[in-house]
Amino acid sequence: MEIRNSKERRALVVGLGISGLSTALRLRQIGWTPVVIERAPDRRTGGYFIALFGGGRPPARRLGILDNLSDRTPVGSAQYEFDRAGNRRPGALAYGDLPGSPWMTVRGNVEEAAFEALPDDVEIRYSTVPTHIAQDADGVDVTLTNTADDTSVTERFDLVVGADGLRSTVRSLVFGPHEKYLHRLNYMAVAYQLPGPLSELHPDDGATLMEANRSLWIFPFSGGLQTVLLNYHTDDVDAEFKEPPAQRVRKAFGPEPTGRVLGEVLDAVDTAEDLLFDSVEQTRMDTWHRGRVVLVGDSAWCVSLYAGMGVSMGITGADLLGTMLDRNPTDVRRALAVWEQTLRPHVDVFQQNGIQQRTFFVPANSKELAVRKAMNLGMRIPGASHLLKQMQTSDKAGRLKDRDLALA
């Protein structure tokens, strides 16, 4: 097995998603040499809806990511509520009504913008995973395995950043098994892009279908196809992965007749590319760093898609990490400690918000459905609408979503 050593300040960044790309960008800005590895054989493209909130845009601008991004909400877009019988009525509560002034886009847009901002001299290795991590006071030895040819090499780094998602390999190697840190909310999320327009909805319009413990969201995008988010409750998360996604989704939304809109959406699951089919979970850890190994983004603090802050906090966390390393150039451990101390109080708020906002995405019962209906009606009454929006932005999470948390 080949052993390589270097005297440079080298950082291994595991994961070529938004958090990993943002981390590599920031480390390169402060003079480090990041090496990025990615399990997949190539960079992902396309994807489902995501939101970049107001607080995530300033750090995205500093990293050069925002230069190639914009809010893709269509001008004049309308929002509707459907039911299975085909009835349609104006629906005032849309994703854009969430506090924090979210920009709507798709995952691939943000990843492409971050990739384009990455300097050409940043090394990226595909089909590569860490298989062993051992550290001492001065550095970290990582065994890297190429999954394409099953070869391995051990290299030494000054820092290892796990930005490899909810089921992080870095976390399992250094901190322990997933079961210690993943907290299930007992809901499934299914997200994908539609292959074409729906027969009963204009391509620039959005829609929802709300039922107890089941929901459908349709998000429109200027210059592109609509994307779908399906949510449903489950008492057995593990069972959901024992059958094909399309089969599980049809069972979850049956046995009642689907109606045209839901029927077309469910039909699209069968052929959807880049399908997200996963349980809704949060990552909860007592610490995000150990020695010279640190976790960023969903690996460390997944707040769940119901909080909507995954992208914003991934970019924010990466930007702040670089700032703290730059301020403590000779003491990596201190930099990581101060970074976590600064960021954690805000993540705690967003995780609680993720629990609370589940009712916005998928009401659990008739009472929650009635509350959502009342809010919907209130949003269409001018005086009540203003009051409701004030209530939405008065909570702590709403204020933090619009704040540049990386300015510490």
Tab-separated table of C-alpha atoms in Angstrom:
chain	number	residue	atom	x	y	z
A	1	MET	CA	0.000	0.000	0.000
A	2	GLU	CA	1.420	3.347	-1.083
A	3	ILE	CA	2.011	5.998	1.608
A	4	ARG	CA	2.190	9.651	0.588
A	5	ASN	CA	3.196	12.550	2.779
A	6	SER	CA	3.125	16.301	2.258
A	7	LYS	CA	4.209	19.378	4.214
A	8	GLU	CA	1.368	21.494	2.793
A	9	ARG	CA	-1.732	22.364	4.809
A	10	ARG	CA	-3.854	19.743	3.134
A	11	ALA	CA	-7.495	19.038	3.857
A	12	LEU	CA	-9.470	16.030	2.712
A	13	VAL	CA	-13.057	16.973	1.890
A	14	VAL	CA	-15.314	13.934	1.621
A	15	GLY	CA	-18.341	14.588	-0.568
A	16	LEU	CA	-18.883	16.668	-3.714
A	17	GLY	CA	-22.292	17.983	-2.726
A	18	ILE	CA	-23.103	21.565	-1.821
A	19	SER	CA	-21.479	21.390	1.634
A	20	GLY	CA	-18.335	19.731	0.277
A	21	LEU	CA	-17.935	22.128	-2.631
A	22	SER	CA	-18.505	25.115	-0.341
A	23	THR	CA	-15.911	23.810	2.106
A	24	ALA	CA	-13.344	23.294	-0.653
A	25	LEU	CA	-13.998	26.811	-1.960
A	26	ARG	CA	-13.510	28.398	1.463
A	27	LEU	CA	-10.411	26.375	2.306
A	28	ARG	CA	-8.853	27.334	-1.005
A	29	GLN	CA	-9.647	30.982	-0.283
A	30	ILE	CA	-7.625	30.886	2.938
A	31	GLY	CA	-4.628	29.194	1.342
A	32	TRP	CA	-5.256	25.549	2.160
A	33	THR	CA	-4.953	22.732	-0.382
A	34	PRO	CA	-8.247	20.825	-0.421
A	35	VAL	CA	-8.531	17.386	-1.979
A	36	VAL	CA	-12.138	16.423	-2.677
A	37	ILE	CA	-13.261	12.813	-2.972
A	38	GLU	CA	-16.647	11.608	-4.171
A	39	ARG	CA	-18.177	8.136	-4.003
A	40	ALA	CA	-20.046	8.552	-7.306
A	41	PRO	CA	-18.211	8.062	-10.608
A	42	ASP	CA	-19.139	11.562	-11.772
A	43	ARG	CA	-20.691	14.802	-10.585
A	44	ARG	CA	-24.460	14.737	-10.137
A	45	THR	CA	-26.697	16.961	-12.254
A	46	GLY	CA	-30.371	17.881	-12.187
A	47	GLY	CA	-32.354	17.290	-9.067
A	48	TYR	CA	-35.376	18.258	-7.054
A	49	PHE	CA	-36.391	21.540	-5.447
A	50	ILE	CA	-34.339	23.282	-2.792
A	51	ALA	CA	-34.438	26.744	-1.257
A	52	LEU	CA	-31.630	29.195	-0.533
A	53	PHE	CA	-32.760	31.428	2.304
A	54	GLY	CA	-31.765	35.038	2.928
A	55	GLY	CA	-29.100	34.101	5.469
A	56	GLY	CA	-27.437	31.697	3.046
A	57	ARG	CA	-27.054	34.160	0.200
A	58	PRO	CA	-24.287	36.417	1.655
A	59	PRO	CA	-21.891	33.497	2.307
A	60	ALA	CA	-22.804	32.080	-1.112
A	61	ARG	CA	-21.838	35.446	-2.593
A	62	ARG	CA	-18.508	35.482	-0.731
A	63	LEU	CA	-17.715	32.014	-2.068
A	64	GLY	CA	-18.588	32.979	-5.640
A	65	ILE	CA	-21.577	30.633	-5.754
A	66	LEU	CA	-24.255	33.308	-5.969
A	67	ASP	CA	-22.795	34.730	-9.192
A	68	ASN	CA	-24.533	31.997	-11.191
A	69	LEU	CA	-27.734	31.641	-9.147
A	70	SER	CA	-31.088	33.377	-9.094
A	71	ASP	CA	-34.561	32.894	-7.703
A	72	ARG	CA	-36.309	30.642	-10.217
A	73	THR	CA	-39.842	31.299	-8.989
A	74	PRO	CA	-41.809	32.202	-12.155
A	75	VAL	CA	-43.078	35.767	-12.340
A	76	GLY	CA	-46.829	35.789	-11.765
A	77	SER	CA	-46.879	32.200	-10.520
A	78	ALA	CA	-50.159	31.115	-8.910
A	79	GLN	CA	-50.678	28.557	-6.153
A	80	TYR	CA	-53.586	26.114	-6.059
A	81	GLU	CA	-54.996	23.409	-3.840
A	82	PHE	CA	-56.326	20.249	-5.454
A	83	ASP	CA	-58.283	17.302	-4.160
A	84	ARG	CA	-58.700	13.844	-5.648
A	85	ALA	CA	-62.050	14.753	-7.170
A	86	GLY	CA	-60.350	17.356	-9.349
A	87	ASN	CA	-61.611	20.399	-7.481
A	88	ARG	CA	-59.199	23.317	-7.614
A	89	ARG	CA	-59.155	26.471	-5.526
A	90	PRO	CA	-56.618	29.235	-4.927
A	91	GLY	CA	-54.070	28.201	-2.334
A	92	ALA	CA	-52.347	31.109	-0.609
A	93	LEU	CA	-49.808	29.165	1.454
A	94	ALA	CA	-46.793	28.466	-0.736
A	95	TYR	CA	-43.185	27.630	0.083
A	96	GLY	CA	-42.229	31.230	-0.573
A	97	ASP	CA	-44.425	32.267	2.349
A	98	LEU	CA	-41.955	30.718	4.782
A	99	PRO	CA	-39.898	33.244	6.777
A	100	GLY	CA	-36.439	33.935	5.434
A	101	SER	CA	-37.153	35.122	1.871
A	102	PRO	CA	-36.289	31.807	0.193
A	103	TRP	CA	-35.036	31.643	-3.381
A	104	MET	CA	-36.484	28.599	-5.105
A	105	THR	CA	-34.175	26.560	-7.309
A	106	VAL	CA	-33.107	22.947	-7.846
A	107	ARG	CA	-30.208	21.131	-6.264
A	108	GLY	CA	-28.304	20.807	-9.532
A	109	ASN	CA	-28.304	24.590	-10.038
A	110	VAL	CA	-26.537	25.206	-6.725
A	111	GLU	CA	-24.077	22.352	-7.200
A	112	GLU	CA	-23.255	23.567	-10.712
A	113	ALA	CA	-22.737	27.139	-9.473
A	114	ALA	CA	-20.426	25.927	-6.695
A	115	PHE	CA	-18.521	23.662	-9.071
A	116	GLU	CA	-18.036	26.509	-11.542
A	117	ALA	CA	-16.630	28.693	-8.741
A	118	LEU	CA	-14.068	26.054	-7.762
A	119	PRO	CA	-10.508	26.899	-8.909
A	120	ASP	CA	-9.060	24.595	-11.552
A	121	ASP	CA	-6.206	23.534	-9.265
A	122	VAL	CA	-8.515	21.844	-6.725
A	123	GLU	CA	-8.088	18.100	-7.060
A	124	ILE	CA	-11.261	15.976	-7.306
A	125	ARG	CA	-11.185	12.184	-7.199
A	126	TYR	CA	-14.310	10.289	-8.177
A	127	SER	CA	-15.228	6.712	-7.237
A	128	THR	CA	-13.228	7.201	-4.039
A	129	VAL	CA	-14.194	6.589	-0.408
A	130	PRO	CA	-12.369	6.683	2.936
A	131	THR	CA	-12.047	3.217	4.454
A	132	HIS	CA	-9.839	3.942	7.478
A	133	ILE	CA	-9.102	7.115	9.446
A	134	ALA	CA	-6.417	7.346	12.135
A	135	GLN	CA	-5.204	10.565	13.662
A	136	ASP	CA	-2.583	11.879	16.053
A	137	ALA	CA	-1.783	15.321	17.407
A	138	ASP	CA	-0.209	16.507	14.164
A	139	GLY	CA	-2.378	15.066	11.407
A	140	VAL	CA	-4.744	12.445	10.046
A	141	ASP	CA	-3.853	9.339	8.038
A	142	VAL	CA	-6.674	8.334	5.714
A	143	THR	CA	-6.876	5.197	3.622
A	144	LEU	CA	-8.625	6.047	0.369
A	145	THR	CA	-10.103	3.276	-1.752
A	146	ASN	CA	-10.961	3.607	-5.415
A	147	THR	CA	-14.173	1.636	-5.866
A	148	ALA	CA	-13.672	1.332	-9.629
A	149	ASP	CA	-10.436	-0.708	-9.456
A	150	ASP	CA	-10.369	-1.613	-5.729
A	151	THR	CA	-6.956	0.008	-5.146
A	152	SER	CA	-6.049	1.846	-1.953
A	153	VAL	CA	-3.613	4.513	-0.882
A	154	THR	CA	-2.981	6.073	2.536
A	155	GLU	CA	-2.349	9.815	2.657
A	156	ARG	CA	-1.771	12.300	5.436
A	157	PHE	CA	-3.861	15.432	5.923
A	158	ASP	CA	-3.950	18.295	8.399
A	159	LEU	CA	-7.762	18.189	8.452
A	160	VAL	CA	-10.539	15.843	7.345
A	161	VAL	CA	-13.993	17.269	6.582
A	162	GLY	CA	-16.933	14.901	6.344
A	163	ALA	CA	-19.460	16.514	4.019
A	164	ASP	CA	-20.896	13.222	2.839
A	165	GLY	CA	-24.501	13.554	3.864
A	166	LEU	CA	-27.012	12.068	6.245
A	167	ARG	CA	-25.385	8.620	6.262
A	168	SER	CA	-21.831	9.887	6.399
A	169	THR	CA	-18.978	7.421	6.009
A	170	VAL	CA	-16.640	9.787	7.855
A	171	ARG	CA	-19.053	9.950	10.775
A	172	SER	CA	-19.362	6.168	10.987
A	173	LEU	CA	-15.571	5.709	10.858
A	174	VAL	CA	-14.726	8.335	13.483
A	175	PHE	CA	-17.807	8.865	15.651
A	176	GLY	CA	-19.708	5.585	15.482
A	177	PRO	CA	-22.660	3.932	13.728
A	178	HIS	CA	-25.540	5.866	12.187
A	179	GLU	CA	-28.019	4.558	14.735
A	180	LYS	CA	-26.353	6.654	17.446
A	181	TYR	CA	-27.028	9.931	15.655
A	182	LEU	CA	-30.000	9.674	13.284
A	183	HIS	CA	-33.407	10.592	14.652
A	184	ARG	CA	-36.348	9.470	12.531
A	185	LEU	CA	-39.460	11.622	12.192
A	186	ASN	CA	-41.451	8.675	10.762
A	187	TYR	CA	-42.174	10.361	7.443
A	188	MET	CA	-40.972	9.542	3.948
A	189	ALA	CA	-40.047	12.155	1.360
A	190	VAL	CA	-40.136	11.477	-2.368
A	191	ALA	CA	-38.818	14.206	-4.671
A	192	TYR	CA	-38.199	14.304	-8.397
A	193	GLN	CA	-38.659	16.326	-11.568
A	194	LEU	CA	-41.727	15.811	-13.721
A	195	PRO	CA	-41.078	14.657	-17.303
A	196	GLY	CA	-43.467	17.288	-18.680
A	197	PRO	CA	-46.385	19.590	-17.816
A	198	LEU	CA	-49.425	18.258	-15.985
A	199	SER	CA	-52.699	18.279	-17.871
A	200	GLU	CA	-54.553	20.441	-15.330
A	201	LEU	CA	-51.845	22.850	-14.163
A	202	HIS	CA	-49.967	25.602	-15.988
A	203	PRO	CA	-46.194	24.950	-15.980
A	204	ASP	CA	-45.588	28.227	-14.121
A	205	ASP	CA	-48.025	27.428	-11.300
A	206	GLY	CA	-47.629	25.446	-8.092
A	207	ALA	CA	-50.078	23.226	-6.279
A	208	THR	CA	-50.677	21.161	-3.158
A	209	LEU	CA	-52.903	18.264	-2.206
A	210	MET	CA	-53.238	17.870	1.556
A	211	GLU	CA	-54.623	14.850	3.418
A	212	ALA	CA	-54.037	13.488	6.886
A	213	ASN	CA	-50.460	12.156	6.934
A	214	ARG	CA	-50.133	12.478	3.137
A	215	SER	CA	-49.312	15.445	0.949
A	216	LEU	CA	-48.325	16.430	-2.575
A	217	TRP	CA	-46.390	19.585	-3.458
A	218	ILE	CA	-45.715	20.779	-6.999
A	219	PHE	CA	-43.057	23.475	-7.419
A	220	PRO	CA	-42.751	25.520	-10.633
A	221	PHE	CA	-39.459	26.887	-11.983
A	222	SER	CA	-38.831	29.524	-14.608
A	223	GLY	CA	-37.099	28.013	-17.603
A	224	GLY	CA	-37.596	24.436	-16.427
A	225	LEU	CA	-39.955	21.639	-15.515
A	226	GLN	CA	-41.933	21.443	-12.302
A	227	THR	CA	-40.668	19.264	-9.458
A	228	VAL	CA	-42.643	17.165	-6.993
A	229	LEU	CA	-42.418	16.513	-3.270
A	230	LEU	CA	-44.533	13.691	-1.839
A	231	ASN	CA	-44.710	13.163	1.927
A	232	TYR	CA	-46.329	10.334	3.849
A	233	HIS	CA	-46.267	8.887	7.341
A	234	THR	CA	-44.890	5.439	8.108
A	235	ASP	CA	-44.701	3.382	11.286
A	236	ASP	CA	-41.893	1.230	9.871
A	237	VAL	CA	-39.181	3.164	8.059
A	238	ASP	CA	-37.099	0.078	7.318
A	239	ALA	CA	-40.015	-1.580	5.523
A	240	GLU	CA	-40.195	1.322	3.084
A	241	PHE	CA	-36.880	0.302	1.526
A	242	LYS	CA	-37.819	-3.348	0.945
A	243	GLU	CA	-39.854	-2.650	-2.195
A	244	PRO	CA	-39.380	-0.372	-5.233
A	245	PRO	CA	-40.146	3.295	-4.461
A	246	ALA	CA	-43.019	3.487	-6.956
A	247	GLN	CA	-44.685	0.518	-5.294
A	248	ARG	CA	-44.338	1.974	-1.790
A	249	VAL	CA	-45.607	5.375	-2.892
A	250	ARG	CA	-48.708	3.932	-4.553
A	251	LYS	CA	-49.510	1.966	-1.422
A	252	ALA	CA	-49.075	5.062	0.728
A	253	PHE	CA	-51.457	7.134	-1.424
A	254	GLY	CA	-54.006	4.347	-1.937
A	255	PRO	CA	-56.414	2.697	-2.025
A	256	GLU	CA	-58.675	5.652	-2.948
A	257	PRO	CA	-58.925	6.765	-6.585
A	258	THR	CA	-56.128	9.232	-7.276
A	259	GLY	CA	-57.805	11.720	-9.578
A	260	ARG	CA	-55.994	13.145	-12.600
A	261	VAL	CA	-53.330	15.352	-10.965
A	262	LEU	CA	-52.180	12.890	-8.327
A	263	GLY	CA	-52.450	10.051	-10.846
A	264	GLU	CA	-50.123	11.773	-13.306
A	265	VAL	CA	-47.683	12.570	-10.512
A	266	LEU	CA	-47.614	8.961	-9.308
A	267	ASP	CA	-47.176	7.673	-12.849
A	268	ALA	CA	-44.086	9.855	-13.162
A	269	VAL	CA	-42.388	8.067	-10.244
A	270	ASP	CA	-41.883	4.987	-12.406
A	271	THR	CA	-39.539	6.735	-14.826
A	272	ALA	CA	-38.208	9.600	-12.676
A	273	GLU	CA	-34.492	10.301	-12.988
A	274	ASP	CA	-32.516	11.385	-9.949
A	275	LEU	CA	-35.299	10.256	-7.613
A	276	LEU	CA	-35.018	11.077	-3.921
A	277	PHE	CA	-36.752	8.370	-1.896
A	278	ASP	CA	-35.725	8.602	1.723
A	279	SER	CA	-36.867	8.834	5.298
A	280	VAL	CA	-37.103	12.252	6.927
A	281	GLU	CA	-34.458	12.307	9.653
A	282	GLN	CA	-32.351	14.648	11.726
A	283	THR	CA	-28.702	14.228	12.687
A	284	ARG	CA	-28.241	14.917	16.384
A	285	MET	CA	-24.736	14.868	17.855
A	286	ASP	CA	-23.103	16.130	21.040
A	287	THR	CA	-20.084	17.283	19.046
A	288	TRP	CA	-19.348	17.773	15.344
A	289	HIS	CA	-15.586	17.463	15.603
A	290	ARG	CA	-13.082	15.046	17.058
A	291	GLY	CA	-9.424	15.957	16.936
A	292	ARG	CA	-8.700	17.031	13.367
A	293	VAL	CA	-11.872	15.505	11.894
A	294	VAL	CA	-14.972	17.666	11.486
A	295	LEU	CA	-18.436	17.115	10.021
A	296	VAL	CA	-20.257	19.765	7.986
A	297	GLY	CA	-23.817	19.976	6.679
A	298	ASP	CA	-26.214	17.031	6.914
A	299	SER	CA	-23.392	14.811	8.195
A	300	ALA	CA	-23.328	16.889	11.381
A	301	TRP	CA	-26.693	18.571	11.848
A	302	CYS	CA	-29.303	17.615	9.253
A	303	VAL	CA	-32.278	19.729	10.331
A	304	SER	CA	-34.635	17.868	7.928
A	305	LEU	CA	-36.198	19.180	4.746
A	306	TYR	CA	-39.112	20.513	6.824
A	307	ALA	CA	-36.826	23.233	8.179
A	308	GLY	CA	-35.688	24.007	4.644
A	309	MET	CA	-32.233	25.134	5.765
A	310	GLY	CA	-30.059	22.324	4.442
A	311	VAL	CA	-28.472	24.283	1.593
A	312	SER	CA	-28.210	27.573	3.477
A	313	MET	CA	-26.608	25.969	6.528
A	314	GLY	CA	-24.275	23.823	4.433
A	315	ILE	CA	-22.880	26.948	2.772
A	316	THR	CA	-22.910	28.943	6.009
A	317	GLY	CA	-21.135	26.217	7.968
A	318	ALA	CA	-18.435	25.874	5.316
A	319	ASP	CA	-17.867	29.634	5.120
A	320	LEU	CA	-17.611	29.976	8.892
A	321	LEU	CA	-15.303	26.962	9.161
A	322	GLY	CA	-12.810	28.637	6.849
A	323	THR	CA	-13.053	31.861	8.824
A	324	MET	CA	-12.207	30.133	12.101
A	325	LEU	CA	-9.330	28.182	10.565
A	326	ASP	CA	-7.981	31.428	9.139
A	327	ARG	CA	-8.177	33.103	12.544
A	328	ASN	CA	-6.429	30.162	14.237
A	329	PRO	CA	-3.819	29.125	11.643
A	330	THR	CA	-1.657	27.142	14.075
A	331	ASP	CA	-4.392	25.554	16.183
A	332	VAL	CA	-6.879	23.454	14.212
A	333	ARG	CA	-8.537	22.057	17.336
A	334	ARG	CA	-9.256	25.512	18.702
A	335	ALA	CA	-10.617	26.628	15.335
A	336	LEU	CA	-13.034	23.704	15.252
A	337	ALA	CA	-14.143	24.282	18.840
A	338	VAL	CA	-14.876	27.977	18.291
A	339	TRP	CA	-16.611	27.198	14.984
A	340	GLU	CA	-18.964	24.722	16.626
A	341	GLN	CA	-19.582	26.958	19.637
A	342	THR	CA	-20.625	29.757	17.277
A	343	LEU	CA	-22.847	27.705	14.990
A	344	ARG	CA	-24.528	25.199	17.298
A	345	PRO	CA	-27.073	27.515	19.008
A	346	HIS	CA	-28.511	28.401	15.594
A	347	VAL	CA	-28.633	24.783	14.441
A	348	ASP	CA	-30.525	23.875	17.621
A	349	VAL	CA	-33.187	26.440	16.698
A	350	PHE	CA	-33.465	25.137	13.139
A	351	GLN	CA	-33.765	21.545	14.296
A	352	GLN	CA	-36.666	22.474	16.548
A	353	ASN	CA	-38.150	24.436	13.660
A	354	GLY	CA	-37.882	21.324	11.493
A	355	ILE	CA	-40.115	19.487	13.947
A	356	GLN	CA	-42.606	22.332	14.112
A	357	GLN	CA	-42.816	22.958	10.367
A	358	ARG	CA	-43.708	19.373	9.572
A	359	THR	CA	-47.360	20.474	9.906
A	360	PHE	CA	-46.803	22.978	7.076
A	361	PHE	CA	-45.627	20.236	4.707
A	362	VAL	CA	-47.823	17.334	5.787
A	363	PRO	CA	-50.610	17.778	8.371
A	364	ALA	CA	-50.942	14.679	10.533
A	365	ASN	CA	-54.663	14.754	11.298
A	366	SER	CA	-57.961	16.562	10.773
A	367	LYS	CA	-57.103	19.188	13.395
A	368	GLU	CA	-53.855	20.162	11.653
A	369	LEU	CA	-55.651	20.170	8.312
A	370	ALA	CA	-58.273	22.547	9.727
A	371	VAL	CA	-55.577	24.902	11.051
A	372	ARG	CA	-53.865	24.956	7.678
A	373	LYS	CA	-57.163	25.640	5.925
A	374	ALA	CA	-57.888	28.528	8.296
A	375	MET	CA	-54.439	30.022	7.642
A	376	ASN	CA	-55.004	29.617	3.930
A	377	LEU	CA	-58.254	31.546	4.135
A	378	GLY	CA	-56.644	34.182	6.334
A	379	MET	CA	-53.826	34.782	3.862
A	380	ARG	CA	-56.433	35.856	1.277
A	381	ILE	CA	-57.954	38.489	3.598
A	382	PRO	CA	-55.843	41.706	3.396
A	383	GLY	CA	-55.841	42.631	7.097
A	384	ALA	CA	-55.513	39.066	8.347
A	385	SER	CA	-52.854	38.348	5.741
A	386	HIS	CA	-50.624	41.108	7.126
A	387	LEU	CA	-51.119	39.838	10.680
A	388	LEU	CA	-50.349	36.241	9.742
A	389	LYS	CA	-47.150	37.252	7.951
A	390	GLN	CA	-46.081	39.236	11.012
A	391	MET	CA	-46.672	36.162	13.167
A	392	GLN	CA	-44.642	34.022	10.763
A	393	THR	CA	-41.608	36.315	10.877
A	394	SER	CA	-41.731	37.021	14.611
A	395	ASP	CA	-40.432	33.592	15.669
A	396	LYS	CA	-36.733	33.108	16.331
A	397	ALA	CA	-36.188	30.591	13.524
A	398	GLY	CA	-37.777	32.944	11.016
A	399	ARG	CA	-35.450	35.763	12.005
A	400	LEU	CA	-32.364	33.536	11.908
A	401	LYS	CA	-33.187	32.247	8.416
A	402	ASP	CA	-32.663	35.762	7.096
A	403	ARG	CA	-29.445	36.411	9.054
A	404	ASP	CA	-25.884	35.954	7.851
A	405	LEU	CA	-24.755	33.566	10.596
A	406	ALA	CA	-21.244	33.230	9.135
A	407	LEU	CA	-20.386	36.783	10.212
A	408	ALA	CA	-19.048	35.756	13.599
